[in-house]
CSV table of C-alpha atoms and ligand atoms in Angstrom, one decimal:
chain,number,residue,atom,x,y,z
N,1,MET,CA,-6.2,-37.5,6.9
N,2,THR,CA,-7.4,-34.7,5.4
N,3,SER,CA,-5.4,-31.8,7.2
N,4,ILE,CA,-4.0,-28.5,6.8
N,5,THR,CA,-1.4,-27.0,9.2
N,6,ILE,CA,-0.9,-23.3,9.2
N,7,LYS,CA,1.9,-22.3,11.6
N,8,PRO,CA,4.6,-19.6,12.3
N,9,VAL,CA,7.5,-21.6,13.0
N,10,GLU,CA,9.6,-21.1,16.1
N,11,ASN,CA,11.6,-18.2,15.0
N,12,GLN,CA,8.3,-16.7,14.5
N,13,GLN,CA,9.5,-15.2,10.9
N,14,ASP,CA,8.8,-18.3,9.0
N,15,LEU,CA,5.1,-19.4,8.1
N,16,ILE,CA,4.7,-22.9,7.1
N,17,ILE,CA,1.7,-24.0,5.3
N,18,ASP,CA,0.9,-27.8,4.7
N,19,ASN,CA,-1.8,-28.6,2.8
N,20,SER,CA,-1.3,-32.4,2.3
N,21,ASP,CA,-4.7,-33.4,0.9
N,22,GLN,CA,-5.9,-30.1,-0.9
N,23,ASN,CA,-9.3,-30.8,0.5
N,24,VAL,CA,-9.7,-27.2,1.7
N,25,SER,CA,-11.8,-24.4,1.0
N,26,LEU,CA,-12.2,-20.9,2.7
N,27,GLN,CA,-15.3,-19.8,4.0
N,28,GLY,CA,-17.0,-17.1,6.2
N,29,THR,CA,-17.2,-13.3,6.9
N,30,LEU,CA,-14.2,-11.5,7.9
N,31,LYS,CA,-13.0,-7.9,8.4
N,32,ILE,CA,-9.9,-6.6,6.8
N,33,PRO,CA,-7.2,-4.1,8.8
N,34,GLY,CA,-8.0,0.0,8.0
N,35,ASP,CA,-6.6,1.1,4.5
N,36,LYS,CA,-2.6,2.0,4.8
N,37,SER,CA,-2.8,4.9,2.7
N,38,ILE,CA,-5.5,6.5,4.3
N,39,SER,CA,-4.0,6.0,7.7
N,40,HIS,CA,-0.5,7.4,7.0
N,41,ARG,CA,-2.7,10.3,5.5
N,42,SER,CA,-5.0,10.6,8.7
N,43,LEU,CA,-1.9,10.7,11.2
N,44,MET,CA,-0.1,13.0,9.2
N,45,LEU,CA,-2.9,15.5,8.3
N,46,GLY,CA,-4.0,15.1,12.2
N,47,ALA,CA,-0.3,15.9,13.2
N,48,ILE,CA,-0.1,19.4,11.2
N,49,ALA,CA,-3.7,20.2,12.1
N,50,GLN,CA,-5.2,22.4,14.8
N,51,GLY,CA,-7.0,20.8,17.6
N,52,GLU,CA,-7.8,17.1,17.9
N,53,THR,CA,-8.5,14.4,15.2
N,54,ILE,CA,-10.0,11.3,16.2
N,55,ILE,CA,-9.2,8.2,13.8
N,56,GLU,CA,-11.4,5.1,13.9
N,57,GLY,CA,-10.2,2.0,12.2
N,58,LEU,CA,-6.4,3.0,11.5
N,59,LEU,CA,-4.3,0.1,10.5
N,60,LEU,CA,-2.2,-0.8,13.5
N,61,GLY,CA,0.7,-2.2,11.1
N,62,GLU,CA,4.4,-1.4,11.3
N,63,ASP,CA,4.1,1.3,8.4
N,64,PRO,CA,1.6,3.6,10.0
N,65,ARG,CA,3.9,3.0,13.5
N,66,SER,CA,6.6,4.5,11.7
N,67,THR,CA,4.6,7.4,10.8
N,68,ALA,CA,3.2,7.8,14.0
N,69,ALA,CA,6.5,7.8,15.8
N,70,CYS,CA,8.2,10.3,13.4
N,71,PHE,CA,5.3,12.8,13.9
N,72,ARG,CA,5.7,12.3,17.7
N,73,ALA,CA,9.2,13.2,17.3
N,74,MET,CA,8.3,16.6,15.7
N,75,GLY,CA,5.6,17.6,18.7
N,76,ALA,CA,2.5,15.8,17.8
N,77,GLU,CA,0.4,14.2,20.6
N,78,ILE,CA,-0.5,10.7,19.0
N,79,SER,CA,-2.5,8.0,21.6
N,80,PRO,CA,-0.6,4.6,21.5
N,81,LEU,CA,-1.7,2.6,18.5
N,82,ASN,CA,-3.5,-0.1,20.2
N,83,SER,CA,-7.0,0.8,19.8
N,84,GLN,CA,-9.6,1.3,17.3
N,85,SER,CA,-9.9,4.6,18.2
N,86,ILE,CA,-6.7,7.2,18.1
N,87,THR,CA,-6.4,10.5,19.2
N,88,VAL,CA,-3.9,12.8,17.5
N,89,LYS,CA,-3.4,16.3,18.6
N,90,GLY,CA,-1.7,18.4,16.0
N,91,VAL,CA,0.7,21.0,16.1
N,92,GLY,CA,-0.9,23.6,13.7
N,93,LEU,CA,0.4,24.3,10.1
N,94,GLY,CA,4.2,25.3,9.9
N,95,ASN,CA,4.8,24.3,13.8
N,96,LEU,CA,6.4,20.7,13.5
N,97,GLN,CA,9.1,20.8,15.8
N,98,GLU,CA,13.0,20.1,14.7
N,99,PRO,CA,13.2,16.5,16.1
N,100,LEU,CA,16.2,15.5,18.3
N,101,ASP,CA,17.1,12.4,16.7
N,102,ILE,CA,16.9,10.9,13.0
N,103,LEU,CA,13.5,10.4,11.7
N,104,ASP,CA,13.1,6.4,10.9
N,105,ALA,CA,10.5,5.8,8.2
N,106,GLY,CA,11.0,1.9,8.8
N,107,ASN,CA,9.9,0.0,5.5
N,108,SER,CA,7.4,2.7,4.8
N,109,GLY,CA,8.1,4.5,1.2
N,110,THR,CA,4.7,6.4,1.9
N,111,THR,CA,6.1,7.9,5.4
N,112,MET,CA,9.2,9.2,4.0
N,113,ARG,CA,8.2,10.6,0.6
N,114,LEU,CA,5.1,12.5,1.8
N,115,MET,CA,6.7,13.6,4.9
N,116,LEU,CA,9.8,15.0,2.8
N,117,GLY,CA,7.2,17.6,1.5
N,118,PHE,CA,6.4,18.6,5.3
N,119,LEU,CA,10.1,18.7,6.2
N,120,ALA,CA,11.3,20.5,3.0
N,121,SER,CA,8.8,23.3,3.9
N,122,HIS,CA,9.5,24.0,7.5
N,123,PRO,CA,12.1,27.0,7.6
N,124,GLY,CA,14.7,27.1,9.9
N,125,ARG,CA,14.5,23.5,11.2
N,126,PHE,CA,17.1,20.5,10.3
N,127,PHE,CA,15.9,17.0,9.7
N,128,CYS,CA,17.6,13.6,9.0
N,129,VAL,CA,15.5,10.8,7.8
N,130,THR,CA,16.1,7.1,7.2
N,131,GLY,CA,14.8,3.9,6.7
N,132,ASP,CA,15.2,0.1,6.7
N,133,ASN,CA,17.6,-1.7,4.3
N,134,SER,CA,14.7,-2.1,1.7
N,135,LEU,CA,13.7,1.7,1.9
N,136,ARG,CA,17.4,2.7,1.9
N,137,SER,CA,17.7,1.6,-1.7
N,138,ARG,CA,14.1,2.9,-2.9
N,139,PRO,CA,14.3,6.0,-5.2
N,140,MET,CA,13.9,8.9,-3.6
N,141,SER,CA,14.9,11.6,-6.4
N,142,ARG,CA,11.4,11.1,-7.7
N,143,VAL,CA,10.3,13.3,-4.8
N,144,VAL,CA,13.7,15.3,-4.1
N,145,LYS,CA,13.8,16.5,-7.6
N,146,PRO,CA,10.3,18.6,-7.7
N,147,LEU,CA,11.0,19.3,-4.1
N,148,GLN,CA,14.2,21.0,-5.2
N,149,GLU,CA,12.4,23.1,-8.0
N,150,MET,CA,10.7,24.7,-5.1
N,151,GLY,CA,13.8,25.4,-3.6
N,152,ALA,CA,14.3,22.7,-1.3
N,153,ASN,CA,17.9,21.9,0.5
N,154,ILE,CA,18.1,17.9,0.4
N,155,TRP,CA,21.1,16.1,0.3
N,156,GLY,CA,21.8,12.2,0.2
N,157,ARG,CA,23.6,9.2,-1.0
N,158,GLN,CA,24.0,8.9,-4.9
N,159,GLN,CA,23.3,12.6,-5.7
N,160,ASN,CA,20.8,12.7,-3.2
N,161,SER,CA,19.0,10.3,-4.7
N,162,LEU,CA,19.0,7.7,-1.7
N,163,ALA,CA,18.2,7.8,2.1
N,164,PRO,CA,19.5,8.6,4.6
N,165,LEU,CA,18.4,11.9,3.6
N,166,ALA,CA,19.5,15.5,5.2
N,167,ILE,CA,16.9,18.2,4.9
N,168,GLN,CA,17.3,21.9,6.0
N,169,GLY,CA,13.8,23.4,5.7
N,170,GLN,CA,13.0,26.6,3.6
N,171,ASN,CA,10.5,28.8,2.5
N,172,LEU,CA,9.5,27.2,-1.1
N,173,THR,CA,8.1,28.7,-4.1
N,174,PRO,CA,5.3,27.3,-5.5
N,175,ILE,CA,5.4,25.3,-8.9
N,176,HIS,CA,3.8,23.4,-11.5
N,177,TYR,CA,5.3,20.0,-11.7
N,178,HIS,CA,4.6,17.4,-14.5
N,179,SER,CA,5.3,14.2,-12.9
N,180,PRO,CA,6.5,11.5,-15.4
N,181,ILE,CA,5.0,9.0,-13.5
N,182,ALA,CA,1.7,8.0,-12.0
N,183,SER,CA,2.7,8.3,-8.4
N,184,ALA,CA,0.5,9.2,-5.5
N,185,GLN,CA,3.6,9.2,-3.3
N,186,VAL,CA,4.9,12.1,-5.7
N,187,LYS,CA,1.8,13.9,-6.0
N,188,SER,CA,1.0,14.0,-2.2
N,189,CYS,CA,4.8,14.9,-1.5
N,190,ILE,CA,4.4,18.0,-3.9
N,191,LEU,CA,0.7,18.7,-2.3
N,192,LEU,CA,1.7,18.7,1.3
N,193,ALA,CA,5.1,20.7,0.4
N,194,GLY,CA,2.6,23.1,-1.2
N,195,LEU,CA,0.5,23.4,2.1
N,196,MET,CA,3.4,25.5,3.6
N,197,THR,CA,4.1,27.3,0.5
N,198,GLU,CA,2.1,30.7,-0.5
N,199,GLY,CA,0.7,30.6,-3.8
N,200,LYS,CA,-0.8,27.8,-5.7
N,201,THR,CA,1.2,24.7,-6.3
N,202,THR,CA,0.3,22.0,-9.1
N,203,VAL,CA,0.9,18.7,-9.7
N,204,THR,CA,0.0,17.0,-13.2
N,205,GLU,CA,0.6,13.2,-13.4
N,206,PRO,CA,0.3,11.0,-16.9
N,207,THR,CA,-2.7,8.8,-15.3
N,208,LEU,CA,-4.7,9.4,-12.4
N,209,SER,CA,-3.0,7.9,-9.0
N,210,ARG,CA,-5.1,7.0,-5.8
N,211,ASP,CA,-6.5,10.4,-4.7
N,212,HIS,CA,-6.7,9.8,-0.8
N,213,SER,CA,-4.4,13.1,-0.4
N,214,GLU,CA,-7.0,15.2,-2.1
N,215,ARG,CA,-9.9,13.8,-0.1
N,216,MET,CA,-8.4,14.1,3.2
N,217,LEU,CA,-6.9,17.5,2.2
N,218,GLN,CA,-10.4,18.8,1.6
N,219,GLY,CA,-12.0,17.4,4.3
N,220,PHE,CA,-9.2,18.8,6.7
N,221,GLY,CA,-10.0,22.5,5.2
N,222,ALA,CA,-7.5,22.7,2.1
N,223,GLN,CA,-8.5,24.7,-0.9
N,224,LEU,CA,-7.8,22.5,-4.2
N,225,GLU,CA,-8.8,22.6,-7.6
N,226,ILE,CA,-8.9,19.3,-9.3
N,227,ASP,CA,-9.0,18.8,-13.2
N,228,PRO,CA,-9.9,15.2,-14.0
N,229,GLU,CA,-9.3,15.5,-17.7
N,230,THR,CA,-5.6,16.5,-17.2
N,231,HIS,CA,-4.9,14.7,-14.4
N,232,SER,CA,-4.1,18.2,-12.2
N,233,VAL,CA,-4.7,19.3,-8.8
N,234,THR,CA,-3.6,22.7,-7.5
N,235,ILE,CA,-3.3,23.4,-4.1
N,236,THR,CA,-3.4,27.0,-2.4
N,237,GLY,CA,-0.9,27.2,0.6
N,238,LYS,CA,-1.2,28.2,4.0
N,239,PRO,CA,-4.9,26.8,4.9
N,240,THR,CA,-6.2,26.6,8.4
N,241,LEU,CA,-6.4,22.8,8.7
N,242,ILE,CA,-9.0,21.6,11.4
N,243,GLY,CA,-8.5,18.3,13.3
N,244,GLN,CA,-11.3,15.9,12.0
N,245,LYS,CA,-12.8,12.7,12.8
N,246,VAL,CA,-11.6,10.2,10.1
N,247,VAL,CA,-13.2,6.6,9.8
N,248,VAL,CA,-10.5,4.5,7.7
N,249,PRO,CA,-12.0,1.8,5.5
N,250,GLY,CA,-10.8,-1.6,5.1
N,251,ASP,CA,-7.8,-1.8,2.7
N,252,ILE,CA,-8.7,-3.2,-0.8
N,253,SER,CA,-5.1,-4.1,-1.2
N,254,SER,CA,-5.4,-6.4,2.0
N,255,ALA,CA,-8.9,-7.7,0.6
N,256,ALA,CA,-7.3,-8.6,-2.6
N,257,PHE,CA,-5.4,-11.6,-1.1
N,258,TRP,CA,-8.9,-13.0,0.2
N,259,LEU,CA,-10.7,-12.1,-3.4
N,260,VAL,CA,-8.1,-14.0,-5.3
N,261,ALA,CA,-7.9,-17.0,-2.4
N,262,GLY,CA,-11.9,-17.2,-2.6
N,263,ALA,CA,-11.7,-17.2,-6.4
N,264,ILE,CA,-9.0,-19.9,-6.8
N,265,VAL,CA,-9.4,-22.5,-4.0
N,266,PRO,CA,-12.4,-24.5,-5.2
N,267,GLY,CA,-15.7,-24.5,-2.8
N,268,SER,CA,-15.0,-21.2,-1.4
N,269,GLU,CA,-17.2,-18.3,-0.6
N,270,LEU,CA,-16.1,-15.3,1.4
N,271,LEU,CA,-17.7,-12.1,2.3
N,272,ILE,CA,-15.1,-9.3,3.3
N,273,GLU,CA,-16.7,-6.6,5.0
N,274,ASN,CA,-16.0,-2.6,4.7
N,275,VAL,CA,-13.4,-2.5,2.0
N,276,GLY,CA,-12.7,1.1,0.5
N,277,ILE,CA,-13.7,1.1,-3.1
N,278,ASN,CA,-12.3,4.1,-3.9
N,279,PRO,CA,-12.4,4.3,-7.9
N,280,THR,CA,-8.4,5.0,-7.9
N,281,ARG,CA,-8.0,1.6,-6.3
N,282,THR,CA,-10.7,-0.8,-7.6
N,283,GLY,CA,-8.4,-1.7,-10.8
N,284,ILE,CA,-8.0,-5.5,-8.9
N,285,LEU,CA,-11.7,-5.6,-9.0
N,286,GLU,CA,-11.7,-4.7,-12.9
N,287,ALA,CA,-8.9,-7.5,-13.6
N,288,LEU,CA,-10.6,-10.3,-11.7
N,289,GLU,CA,-13.8,-9.4,-13.5
N,290,MET,CA,-11.8,-9.6,-16.9
N,291,MET,CA,-10.6,-13.1,-15.3
N,292,GLU,CA,-14.5,-13.7,-14.9
N,293,ALA,CA,-14.1,-13.9,-11.1
N,294,ASP,CA,-17.7,-14.3,-9.3
N,295,ILE,CA,-17.6,-11.4,-7.3
N,296,LYS,CA,-20.3,-8.9,-6.1
N,297,LEU,CA,-20.1,-5.8,-4.2
N,298,GLU,CA,-22.9,-5.5,-1.4
N,299,ASN,CA,-24.1,-2.3,0.9
N,300,LYS,CA,-22.3,0.6,-1.0
N,301,ARG,CA,-21.7,3.3,1.0
N,302,ILE,CA,-19.9,6.8,1.6
N,303,VAL,CA,-17.9,6.9,4.9
N,304,THR,CA,-16.0,10.3,5.5
N,305,GLY,CA,-15.4,11.0,2.0
N,306,GLU,CA,-14.5,7.5,0.7
N,307,PRO,CA,-16.6,4.8,-1.2
N,308,VAL,CA,-17.2,1.3,0.9
N,309,ALA,CA,-18.7,-1.6,0.2
N,310,ASP,CA,-18.7,-5.6,1.3
N,311,ILE,CA,-17.4,-7.9,-1.1
N,312,ARG,CA,-18.5,-11.3,-2.1
N,313,VAL,CA,-16.4,-14.0,-3.9
N,314,LYS,CA,-17.1,-17.5,-4.6
N,315,PHE,CA,-14.9,-19.8,-6.6
N,316,SER,CA,-15.0,-20.1,-10.3
N,317,GLN,CA,-12.7,-21.1,-13.3
N,318,LEU,CA,-10.6,-17.8,-14.2
N,319,LYS,CA,-9.7,-17.0,-17.6
N,320,ALA,CA,-6.2,-15.2,-18.6
N,321,CYS,CA,-6.5,-11.6,-19.5
N,322,THR,CA,-4.1,-8.9,-20.1
N,323,ILE,CA,-3.3,-6.0,-17.8
N,324,GLY,CA,-1.5,-2.8,-18.5
N,325,GLY,CA,-1.8,0.7,-19.4
N,326,ASP,CA,-3.8,3.3,-17.3
N,327,LEU,CA,-5.2,0.4,-15.0
N,328,ILE,CA,-1.9,-0.3,-13.5
N,329,PRO,CA,-1.9,2.4,-11.1
N,330,ARG,CA,-5.0,1.5,-10.0
N,331,LEU,CA,-3.8,-2.1,-9.3
N,332,ILE,CA,-0.2,-1.3,-8.5
N,333,ASP,CA,0.0,-3.1,-5.0
N,334,GLU,CA,-2.1,-6.2,-6.0
N,335,ILE,CA,0.4,-7.4,-9.0
N,336,PRO,CA,2.0,-10.0,-6.6
N,337,ILE,CA,-1.3,-11.8,-6.0
N,338,LEU,CA,-3.0,-11.3,-9.2
N,339,ALA,CA,-0.3,-13.1,-10.4
N,340,VAL,CA,-1.3,-16.1,-8.3
N,341,ALA,CA,-4.8,-15.8,-9.9
N,342,ALA,CA,-2.9,-16.0,-13.4
N,343,VAL,CA,-1.7,-19.5,-12.2
N,344,CYS,CA,-5.1,-20.8,-12.0
N,345,ALA,CA,-6.8,-19.0,-14.8
N,346,GLN,CA,-6.9,-20.9,-18.5
N,347,GLY,CA,-4.8,-19.2,-20.8
N,348,THR,CA,-1.6,-17.0,-20.7
N,349,THR,CA,-2.1,-13.7,-18.5
N,350,ILE,CA,0.1,-10.9,-19.8
N,351,ILE,CA,1.0,-7.9,-17.2
N,352,LYS,CA,2.7,-4.9,-18.7
N,353,ASP,CA,3.5,-1.5,-18.0
N,354,ALA,CA,4.4,-2.6,-14.5
N,355,ALA,CA,8.0,-1.8,-14.2
N,356,GLU,CA,7.2,0.7,-11.0
N,357,LEU,CA,7.1,-3.0,-9.4
N,358,ARG,CA,10.7,-3.3,-9.7
N,359,VAL,CA,11.3,-0.1,-6.8
N,360,LYS,CA,8.6,-1.4,-4.4
N,361,GLU,CA,9.6,-2.9,-0.7
N,362,SER,CA,11.3,-5.6,-3.3
N,363,ASP,CA,11.7,-6.2,-7.0
N,364,ARG,CA,8.3,-7.6,-7.2
N,365,LEU,CA,8.6,-8.9,-10.6
N,366,ALA,CA,11.8,-10.7,-10.0
N,367,VAL,CA,10.6,-12.0,-6.8
N,368,MET,CA,7.0,-13.3,-7.8
N,369,ALA,CA,8.7,-15.1,-10.7
N,370,SER,CA,11.3,-16.8,-9.0
N,371,GLU,CA,9.2,-18.1,-6.2
N,372,LEU,CA,6.3,-19.1,-8.1
N,373,SER,CA,8.6,-20.6,-10.5
N,374,ARG,CA,10.0,-22.6,-7.3
N,375,MET,CA,6.5,-23.8,-6.7
N,376,GLY,CA,6.1,-25.2,-10.7
N,377,ALA,CA,4.4,-22.2,-12.2
N,378,LYS,CA,4.9,-21.1,-15.7
N,379,ILE,CA,6.1,-18.0,-15.4
N,380,THR,CA,8.2,-15.4,-17.3
N,381,GLU,CA,9.8,-12.2,-16.1
N,382,LEU,CA,9.4,-9.5,-18.6
N,383,PRO,CA,11.0,-6.1,-18.5
N,384,ASP,CA,8.0,-4.4,-17.4
N,385,GLY,CA,5.9,-7.2,-16.3
N,386,LEU,CA,5.0,-11.1,-16.2
N,387,GLU,CA,3.5,-13.8,-18.7
N,388,ILE,CA,1.9,-16.4,-16.4
N,389,THR,CA,0.6,-19.3,-18.2
N,390,GLY,CA,-2.2,-21.1,-16.4
N,391,GLY,CA,-3.4,-24.4,-15.4
N,392,THR,CA,0.1,-26.1,-14.0
N,393,LEU,CA,-0.6,-27.4,-10.6
N,394,LEU,CA,1.4,-25.7,-7.7
N,395,LYS,CA,3.7,-27.9,-5.2
N,396,GLY,CA,4.8,-27.0,-1.7
N,397,GLU,CA,8.3,-25.7,-1.5
N,398,GLU,CA,10.7,-23.2,0.5
N,399,VAL,CA,10.1,-19.9,-0.9
N,400,ASP,CA,11.2,-16.3,0.6
N,401,SER,CA,9.3,-13.2,1.2
N,402,TYR,CA,12.4,-11.1,0.4
N,403,THR,CA,10.8,-9.3,3.2
N,404,ASP,CA,8.3,-7.6,1.3
N,405,HIS,CA,4.9,-8.1,3.0
N,406,ARG,CA,2.9,-8.3,-0.1
N,407,ILE,CA,5.1,-11.0,-1.5
N,408,ALA,CA,4.6,-12.8,1.9
N,409,MET,CA,0.9,-12.9,1.7
N,410,SER,CA,1.0,-13.7,-2.0
N,411,LEU,CA,3.1,-16.8,-1.6
N,412,ALA,CA,0.7,-18.0,1.3
N,413,ILE,CA,-2.2,-18.0,-0.8
N,414,ALA,CA,-0.4,-19.7,-3.3
N,415,SER,CA,0.3,-22.2,-0.9
N,416,LEU,CA,-3.3,-22.9,-0.3
N,417,ILE,CA,-3.4,-24.6,-4.0
N,418,ALA,CA,0.0,-26.0,-3.8
N,419,LYS,CA,0.4,-29.9,-3.1
N,420,GLY,CA,2.3,-30.6,0.0
N,421,SER,CA,4.3,-28.1,2.5
N,422,THR,CA,5.4,-24.8,1.9
N,423,THR,CA,7.5,-22.7,3.8
N,424,ILE,CA,7.5,-19.1,3.5
N,425,HIS,CA,10.7,-17.5,5.0
N,426,ARG,CA,10.8,-14.0,6.5
N,427,ALA,CA,6.9,-14.3,6.3
N,428,GLU,CA,6.6,-12.3,9.4
N,429,ALA,CA,7.3,-9.0,6.8
N,430,ALA,CA,3.3,-9.4,6.4
N,431,ALA,CA,3.1,-7.4,9.8
N,432,VAL,CA,3.9,-4.2,7.7
N,433,SER,CA,0.5,-3.9,6.4
N,434,TYR,CA,-1.5,-6.6,7.9
N,435,PRO,CA,-0.5,-8.0,11.3
N,436,GLU,CA,-3.6,-10.4,11.6
N,437,PHE,CA,-3.2,-12.1,8.1
N,438,VAL,CA,-2.1,-15.6,9.7
N,439,THR,CA,-5.1,-15.4,12.5
N,440,THR,CA,-7.4,-14.6,9.6
N,441,LEU,CA,-6.3,-17.4,7.3
N,442,GLN,CA,-6.7,-20.0,10.2
N,443,GLN,CA,-10.3,-18.6,10.8
N,444,VAL,CA,-11.5,-18.8,6.9
N,445,ILE,CA,-9.7,-22.1,6.3
N,446,GLN,CA,-12.4,-25.4,6.3
N,447,VAL,CA,-11.0,-28.9,5.8
N,448,SER,CA,-13.7,-31.2,4.4
Q,1,LIG,C1,0.8,4.9,-1.8
Q,1,LIG,C2,1.1,4.9,-3.2
Q,1,LIG,C3,1.6,3.7,-4.0
Q,1,LIG,C4,1.4,2.7,-3.3
Q,1,LIG,C5,2.2,2.6,-2.1
Q,1,LIG,C6,1.0,3.4,-1.3
Q,1,LIG,C7,0.4,5.9,-1.0
Q,1,LIG,O1,2.9,3.9,-4.4
Q,1,LIG,O2,2.2,1.8,-4.1
Q,1,LIG,O3,1.8,1.1,-1.6
Q,1,LIG,O4,-0.1,5.8,0.0
Q,1,LIG,O5,0.4,7.0,-1.8
Q,1,LIG,P1,3.5,5.1,-5.8
Q,1,LIG,O6,2.4,6.6,-5.4
Q,1,LIG,O7,4.7,5.3,-5.3
Q,1,LIG,O8,2.8,4.3,-6.8
């Protein structure tokens, strides 16, 4: 019998994909959830703007729920995150209230790091922020240090570098910060602190990271000067921000699972609708193009300041490539799923300059190397990347997400090309960015 079974097991935490005969392909047209980065920013800017912000297509995942809960606790009125249209009634710039309890960012680095920019710059108010086990082990000094240069008062574990953090809000001083890393979270944190700071605050980064904050801040009425040559952004403090209508495009980081699945599962063809193709995020498309994937962009358009397209992917034999340098920040979240693509590519793929992956929701280099090795892949962990020799057949195994959403989904896609049954422990982590992942997988699977 030809069969595939995809089922969350009884505890609702594990996922079993039993691909006994491998005669499956992926077919159809699918929609992906809203962009996580844009969702956070629309909730945050809506919460501090004057008047009403309407957000369409917000990601209804765990991470934006953490952001919404934090800003509700500081006075913003945010409608329940259960519909395609969310209303945010903002408090107005500088009017976030002191919360009565600890702010919990859950698993979300973006929530914690961006929010710190607001909290540090709200004079006279005291805040405590924490997160889950993963977030409490992720480095916060990358935002604490520049905020301290602006005059912020922040205390935390291990020389103020780990959450929980306590913040006594202050009037800050503008700085020009030269960030040692290309990080949109660092850049955005400083720009958001600069919103409340009289004068001009500048951030320069070594290479360009995602620019959703810049686009949305301008959309809400902030004055920004952007120098693409030097990767510098300057914000002028104390603007009037007015609530807006934001339409959130589909998340290319979620589309990436289907782009790779469509490219590696024989006979597949998928059309992924409404994908955000902001050039600071399209590294995955360039990497797959280098690997000679059959991918076409259709119906390109601009939706509330962000470029969008439908993307068609067909199965093809992939070739190995080398991924590194300036491309890394533009596909930083897609490296786990690119590792799965590399397992199916002819030759040896090298991913380098990606040490940042060690401080994501899990150590993504170590975890992908260990879990794909278990399934039979030839994969070696490098200090700053991975070396993967394609062409080995994967076998079903027991693997673990390490509670990292992108690992859970990458392993689920890997299991589609594995012989036998794969159990992904703690796969429920996918709900952080993609609550409908398993349902969509069930919809697109075709058994011949
Ligand atoms: C994000 C920026 C990236 C990315 C994260 C979301 C954002 O992190 O990995 O998932 O929304 O700003 P860094 O900016 O730390 O690279």
